[in-house]
Short mmCIF file of C-alpha atoms in Angstrom, two decimals:
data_model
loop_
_atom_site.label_atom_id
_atom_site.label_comp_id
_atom_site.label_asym_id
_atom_site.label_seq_id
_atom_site.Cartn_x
_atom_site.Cartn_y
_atom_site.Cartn_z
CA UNK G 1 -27.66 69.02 81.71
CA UNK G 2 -27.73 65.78 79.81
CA UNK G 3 -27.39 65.30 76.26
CA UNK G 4 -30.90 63.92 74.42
CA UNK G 5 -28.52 60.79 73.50
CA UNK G 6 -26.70 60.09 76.18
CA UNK G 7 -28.89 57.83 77.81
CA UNK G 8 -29.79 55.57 74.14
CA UNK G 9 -28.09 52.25 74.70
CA UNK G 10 -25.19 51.22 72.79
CA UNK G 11 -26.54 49.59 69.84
CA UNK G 12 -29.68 51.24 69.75
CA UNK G 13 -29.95 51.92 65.88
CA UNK G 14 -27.77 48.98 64.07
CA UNK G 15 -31.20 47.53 63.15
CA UNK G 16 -31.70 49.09 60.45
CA UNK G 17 -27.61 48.09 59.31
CA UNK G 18 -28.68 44.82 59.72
CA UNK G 19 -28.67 42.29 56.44
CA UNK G 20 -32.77 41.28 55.42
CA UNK G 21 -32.64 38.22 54.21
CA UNK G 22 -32.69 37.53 50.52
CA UNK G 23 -36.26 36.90 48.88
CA UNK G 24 -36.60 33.38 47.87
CA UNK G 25 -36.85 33.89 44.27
CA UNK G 26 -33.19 35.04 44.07
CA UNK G 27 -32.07 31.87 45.85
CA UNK G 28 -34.19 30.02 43.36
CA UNK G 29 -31.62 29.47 40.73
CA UNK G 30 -29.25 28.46 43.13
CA UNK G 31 -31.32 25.65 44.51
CA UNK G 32 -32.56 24.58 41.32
CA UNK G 33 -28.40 24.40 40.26
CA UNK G 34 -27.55 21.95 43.29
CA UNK G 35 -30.68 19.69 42.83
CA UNK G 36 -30.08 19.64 38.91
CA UNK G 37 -26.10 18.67 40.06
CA UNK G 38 -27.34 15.96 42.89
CA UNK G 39 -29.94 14.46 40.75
CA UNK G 40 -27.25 13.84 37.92
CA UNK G 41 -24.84 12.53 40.75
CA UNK G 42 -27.39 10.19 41.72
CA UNK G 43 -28.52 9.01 38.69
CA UNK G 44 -24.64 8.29 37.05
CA UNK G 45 -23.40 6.56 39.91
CA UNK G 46 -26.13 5.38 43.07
CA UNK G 47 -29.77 5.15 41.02
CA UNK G 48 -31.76 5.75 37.89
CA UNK G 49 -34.82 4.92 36.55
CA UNK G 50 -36.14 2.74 33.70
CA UNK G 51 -39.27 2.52 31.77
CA UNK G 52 -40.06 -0.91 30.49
CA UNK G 53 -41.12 -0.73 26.50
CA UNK G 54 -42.61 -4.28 26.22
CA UNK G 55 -44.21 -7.01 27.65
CA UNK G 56 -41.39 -9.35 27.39
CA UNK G 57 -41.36 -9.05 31.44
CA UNK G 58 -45.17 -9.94 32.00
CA UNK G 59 -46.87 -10.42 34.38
CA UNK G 60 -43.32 -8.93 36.94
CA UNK G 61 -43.31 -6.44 34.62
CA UNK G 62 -45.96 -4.47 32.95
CA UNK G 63 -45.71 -1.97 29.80
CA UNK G 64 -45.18 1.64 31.12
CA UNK G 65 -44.46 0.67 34.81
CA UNK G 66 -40.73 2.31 36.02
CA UNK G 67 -38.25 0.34 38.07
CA UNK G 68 -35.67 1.85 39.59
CA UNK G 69 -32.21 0.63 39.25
CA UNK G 70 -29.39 0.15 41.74
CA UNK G 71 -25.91 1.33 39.95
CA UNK G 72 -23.70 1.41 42.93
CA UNK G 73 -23.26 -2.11 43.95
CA UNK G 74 -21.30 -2.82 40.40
CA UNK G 75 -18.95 -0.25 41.24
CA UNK G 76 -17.73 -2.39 44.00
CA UNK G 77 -17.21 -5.15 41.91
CA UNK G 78 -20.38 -6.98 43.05
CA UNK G 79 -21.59 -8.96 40.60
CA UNK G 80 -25.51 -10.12 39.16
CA UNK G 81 -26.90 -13.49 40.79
CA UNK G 82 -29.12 -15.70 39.33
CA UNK G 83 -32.91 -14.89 39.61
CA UNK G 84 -32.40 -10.81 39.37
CA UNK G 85 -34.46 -8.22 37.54
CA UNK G 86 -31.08 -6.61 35.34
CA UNK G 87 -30.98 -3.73 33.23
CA UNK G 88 -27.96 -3.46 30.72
CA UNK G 89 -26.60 -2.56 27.49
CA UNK G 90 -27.29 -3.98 24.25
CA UNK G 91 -24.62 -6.79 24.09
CA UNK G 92 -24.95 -7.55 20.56
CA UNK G 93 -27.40 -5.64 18.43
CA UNK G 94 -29.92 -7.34 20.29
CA UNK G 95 -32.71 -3.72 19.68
CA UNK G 96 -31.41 -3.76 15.74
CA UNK G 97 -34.69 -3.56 14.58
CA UNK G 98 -36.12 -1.57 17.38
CA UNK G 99 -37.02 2.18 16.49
CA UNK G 100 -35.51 4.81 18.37
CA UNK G 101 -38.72 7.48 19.27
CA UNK G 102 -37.95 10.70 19.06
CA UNK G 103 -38.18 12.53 22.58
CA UNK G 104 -39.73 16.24 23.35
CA UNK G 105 -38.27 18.66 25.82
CA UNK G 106 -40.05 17.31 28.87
CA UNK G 107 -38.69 13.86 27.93
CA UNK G 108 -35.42 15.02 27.24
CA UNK G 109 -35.18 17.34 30.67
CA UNK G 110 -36.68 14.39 32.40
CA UNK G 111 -33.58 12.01 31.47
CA UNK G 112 -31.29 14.41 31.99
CA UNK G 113 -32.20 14.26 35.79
CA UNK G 114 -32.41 10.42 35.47
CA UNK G 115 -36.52 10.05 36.16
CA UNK G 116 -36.19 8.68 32.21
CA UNK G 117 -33.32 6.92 30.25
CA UNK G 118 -32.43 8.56 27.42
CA UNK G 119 -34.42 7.74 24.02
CA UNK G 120 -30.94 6.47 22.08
CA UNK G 121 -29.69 4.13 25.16
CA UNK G 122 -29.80 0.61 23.70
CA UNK G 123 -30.88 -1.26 27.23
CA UNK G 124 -32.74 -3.76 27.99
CA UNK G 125 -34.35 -5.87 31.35
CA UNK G 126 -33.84 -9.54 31.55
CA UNK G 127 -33.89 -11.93 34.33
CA UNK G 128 -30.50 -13.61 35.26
CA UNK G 129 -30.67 -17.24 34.93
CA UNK G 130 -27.20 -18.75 34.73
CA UNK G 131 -24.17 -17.04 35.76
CA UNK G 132 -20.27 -17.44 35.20
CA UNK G 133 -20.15 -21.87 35.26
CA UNK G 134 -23.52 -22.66 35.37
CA UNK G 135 -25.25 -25.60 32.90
CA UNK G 136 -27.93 -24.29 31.60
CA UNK G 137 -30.88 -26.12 29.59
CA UNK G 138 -34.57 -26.55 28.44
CA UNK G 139 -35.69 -29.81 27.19
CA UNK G 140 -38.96 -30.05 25.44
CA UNK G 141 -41.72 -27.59 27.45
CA UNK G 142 -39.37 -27.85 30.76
CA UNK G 143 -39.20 -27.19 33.14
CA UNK G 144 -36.04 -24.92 33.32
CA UNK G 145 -32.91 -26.55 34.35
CA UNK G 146 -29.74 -24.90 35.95
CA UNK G 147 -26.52 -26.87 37.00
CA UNK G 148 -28.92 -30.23 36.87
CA UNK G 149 -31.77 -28.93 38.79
CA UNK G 150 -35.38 -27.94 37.73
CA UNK G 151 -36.41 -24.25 38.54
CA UNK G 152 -40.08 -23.54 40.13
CA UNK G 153 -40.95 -20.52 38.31
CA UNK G 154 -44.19 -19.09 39.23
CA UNK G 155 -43.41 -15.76 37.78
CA UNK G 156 -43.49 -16.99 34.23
CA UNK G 157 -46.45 -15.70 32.13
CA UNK G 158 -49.56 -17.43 32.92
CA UNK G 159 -50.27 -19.81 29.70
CA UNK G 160 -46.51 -19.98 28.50
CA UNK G 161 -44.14 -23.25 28.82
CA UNK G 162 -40.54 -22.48 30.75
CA UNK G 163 -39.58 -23.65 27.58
CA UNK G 164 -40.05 -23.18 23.98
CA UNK G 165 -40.51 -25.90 21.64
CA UNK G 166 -38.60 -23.93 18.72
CA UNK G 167 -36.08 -22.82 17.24
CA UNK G 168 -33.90 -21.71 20.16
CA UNK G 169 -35.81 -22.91 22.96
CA UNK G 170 -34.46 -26.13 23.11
CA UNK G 171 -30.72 -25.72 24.20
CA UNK G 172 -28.03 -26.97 26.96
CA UNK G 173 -25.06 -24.20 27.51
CA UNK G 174 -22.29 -23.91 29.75
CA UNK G 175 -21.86 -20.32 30.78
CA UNK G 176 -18.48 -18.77 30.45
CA UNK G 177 -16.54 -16.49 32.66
CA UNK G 178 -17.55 -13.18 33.32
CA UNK G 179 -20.81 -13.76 31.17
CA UNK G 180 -24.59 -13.81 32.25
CA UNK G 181 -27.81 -16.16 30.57
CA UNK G 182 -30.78 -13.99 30.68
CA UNK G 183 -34.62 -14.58 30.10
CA UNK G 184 -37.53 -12.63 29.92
CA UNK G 185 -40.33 -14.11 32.53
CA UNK G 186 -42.75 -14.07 29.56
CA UNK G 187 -41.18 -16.72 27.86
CA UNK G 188 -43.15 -16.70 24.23
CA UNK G 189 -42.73 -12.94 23.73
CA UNK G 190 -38.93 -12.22 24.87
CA UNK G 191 -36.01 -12.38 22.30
CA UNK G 192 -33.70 -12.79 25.12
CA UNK G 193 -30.12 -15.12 25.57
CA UNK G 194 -31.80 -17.87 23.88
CA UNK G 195 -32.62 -16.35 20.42
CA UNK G 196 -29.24 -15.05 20.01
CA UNK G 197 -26.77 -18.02 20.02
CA UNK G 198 -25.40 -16.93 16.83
CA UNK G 199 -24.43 -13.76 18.27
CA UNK G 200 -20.93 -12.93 18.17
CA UNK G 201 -21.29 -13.30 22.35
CA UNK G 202 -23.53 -16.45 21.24
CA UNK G 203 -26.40 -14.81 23.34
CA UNK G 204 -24.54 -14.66 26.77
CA UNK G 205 -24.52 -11.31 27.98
CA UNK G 206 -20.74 -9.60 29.82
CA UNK G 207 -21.06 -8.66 32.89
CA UNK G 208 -19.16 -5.41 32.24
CA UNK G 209 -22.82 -4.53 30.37
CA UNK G 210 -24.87 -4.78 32.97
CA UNK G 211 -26.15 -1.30 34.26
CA UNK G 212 -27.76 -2.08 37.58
CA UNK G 213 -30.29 -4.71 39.88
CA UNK G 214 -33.69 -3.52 39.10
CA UNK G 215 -34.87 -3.66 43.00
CA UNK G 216 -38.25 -1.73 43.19
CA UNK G 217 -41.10 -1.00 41.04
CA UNK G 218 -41.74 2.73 41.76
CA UNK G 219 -44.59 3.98 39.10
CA UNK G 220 -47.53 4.00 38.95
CA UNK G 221 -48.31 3.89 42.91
CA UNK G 222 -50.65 0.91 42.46
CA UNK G 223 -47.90 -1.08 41.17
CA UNK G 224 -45.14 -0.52 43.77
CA UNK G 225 -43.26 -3.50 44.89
CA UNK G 226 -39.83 -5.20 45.44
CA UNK G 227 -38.21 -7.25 42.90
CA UNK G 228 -36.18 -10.15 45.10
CA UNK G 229 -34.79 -12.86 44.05
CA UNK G 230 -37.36 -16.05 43.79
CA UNK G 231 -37.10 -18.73 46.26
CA UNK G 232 -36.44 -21.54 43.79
CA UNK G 233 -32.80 -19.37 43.03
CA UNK G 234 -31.93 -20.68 46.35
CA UNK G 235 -32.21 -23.95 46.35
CA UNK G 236 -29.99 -26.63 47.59
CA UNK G 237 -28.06 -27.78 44.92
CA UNK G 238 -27.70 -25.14 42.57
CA UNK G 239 -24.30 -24.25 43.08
CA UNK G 240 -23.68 -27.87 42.46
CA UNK G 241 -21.18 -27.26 39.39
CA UNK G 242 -19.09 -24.69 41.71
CA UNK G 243 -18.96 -26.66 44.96
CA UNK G 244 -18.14 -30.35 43.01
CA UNK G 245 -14.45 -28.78 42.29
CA UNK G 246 -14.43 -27.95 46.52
CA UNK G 247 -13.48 -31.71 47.40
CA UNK G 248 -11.19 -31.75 44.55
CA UNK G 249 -9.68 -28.45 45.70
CA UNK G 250 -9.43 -29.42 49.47
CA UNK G 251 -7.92 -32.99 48.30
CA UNK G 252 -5.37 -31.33 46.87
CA UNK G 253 -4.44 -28.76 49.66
CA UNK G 254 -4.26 -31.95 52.31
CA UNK G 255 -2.49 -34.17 49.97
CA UNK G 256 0.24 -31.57 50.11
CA UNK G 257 1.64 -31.80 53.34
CA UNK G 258 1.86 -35.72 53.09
CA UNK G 259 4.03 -35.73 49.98
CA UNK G 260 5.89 -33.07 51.92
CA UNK G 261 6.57 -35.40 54.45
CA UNK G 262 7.07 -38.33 52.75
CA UNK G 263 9.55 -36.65 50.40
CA UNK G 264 11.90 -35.61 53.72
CA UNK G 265 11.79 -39.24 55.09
CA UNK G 266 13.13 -40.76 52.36
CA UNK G 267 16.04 -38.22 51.92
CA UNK G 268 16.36 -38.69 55.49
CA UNK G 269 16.69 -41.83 55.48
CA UNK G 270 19.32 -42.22 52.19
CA UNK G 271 21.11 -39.97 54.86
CA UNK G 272 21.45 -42.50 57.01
CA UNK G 273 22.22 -45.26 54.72
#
């Protein structure tokens, strides 16, 4: 006679030992911890987002738009060209006089997770016109000249000069080492490099306070685009005051090897005499 259970398969019953799979609201928490974690990850060291406060970037720029900002390519030592969209820190009590607003929980849960910067961050957007070496100057309305040549700027705000027949707009500096020249595109309503040559950094900006390359334009939809650099920051020419000491530079490596040479020849031949 055969037992009622001796024919149930092995296994028959571990079913019900089985785990069930945890309901999603448990692993809520959880997910919301590793995407508050990445999003801070993201936004200290790859990229974070800015929201522009004035029109002192018109008509690139508008009031309330966001740009994001690239922060990793600094930590490889790469450093701002001319003609970039830059965010960084206030070099020299440029935002004095600017309030600080006081943000509510949204906006303060919002920068935490780097889709706002914070309310106290002193930062502001320029565009990079001179770097480390460069000559830069405005004479009379312009146009805009860097290492001796003119700059086409089409992105400057429709009725203003590329320069500014006042006090500050006329200039001719020689950018030091390690330091930036930066302009907002709308010239007539941006207290920018020129308008601080009094400054203890005499309105050049350090590169070691520059944030990040302002490289897209991501809110409101209608407004998306790229920020590159303008064609006339790649004209022939511009690096003029860098490439003038090449020839110099090369002279000097080729000259060595003849005085070299020379120098052995006439010890050789006191030698012989």
């Amino acid at each position: 006679m055969t037992e009622s259970g001796a024919d149930t398969p092995r296994g028959h019953g571990r079913t019900s030992a089985q785990k069930k799979p945890r309901p999603f609201w448990k692993e809520l928490p959880l997910l919301i911890v590793i995407a508050l974690v990445l999003a801070l990850i993201i936004k200290t060291f790859l990229v974070q987002a800015f929201s522009i406060p004035s029109g002192s970037m018109q008509n690139t720029l508008q009031v309330s738009d966001r740009v994001l900002v690239d922060k990793l390519t600094p930590w490889f030592g790469s450093k701002p060209s001319r003609g970039e969209v830059i965010v960084f820190k206030d070099p020299d009590r440029w935002l004095e006089n600017e309030p600080t607003p006081t943000p509510n929980i949204l906006q303060k849960g919002l920068s935490f997770i780097g889709l706002m910067p914070s309310a106290d961050e002193k930062d502001l957007i320029k565009r990079v016109i001179g770097v480390g070496g460069d000559t830069v100057e405005c004479n009379g309305t312009g146009p805009l000249k860097v290492n001796g040549k003119p700059l086409d700027e089409p992105y400057v705000f429709q009725g203003n000069t590329p320069c500014s027949v006042d006090e500050g707009g006329q200039f001719k500096v020689k950018v030091p080492k390690d330091k930036l020249w930066v302009m907002g595109d709308h010239r007539q309503a941006s207290a920018d490099s020129r308008y601080h040559q009094t400054d203890r950094n005499q309105g050049f900006v350090p590169v070691d306070n520059v944030i990040g390359r302002a490289f897209v334009i991501a809110w409101p939809p209608n407004r998306w685009s790229t920020l590159s650099v303008p064609d006339t920051f790649h004209q022939s020419g511009l690096n003029a005051a860098a490439s003038a000491t090449a020839p110099a530079a090369l002279g000097l490596v080729g000259a060595f090897p003849l005085v070299l040479w020379r120098r052995r020849r006439l010890s050789a031949e006191r030698t012989d005499g």
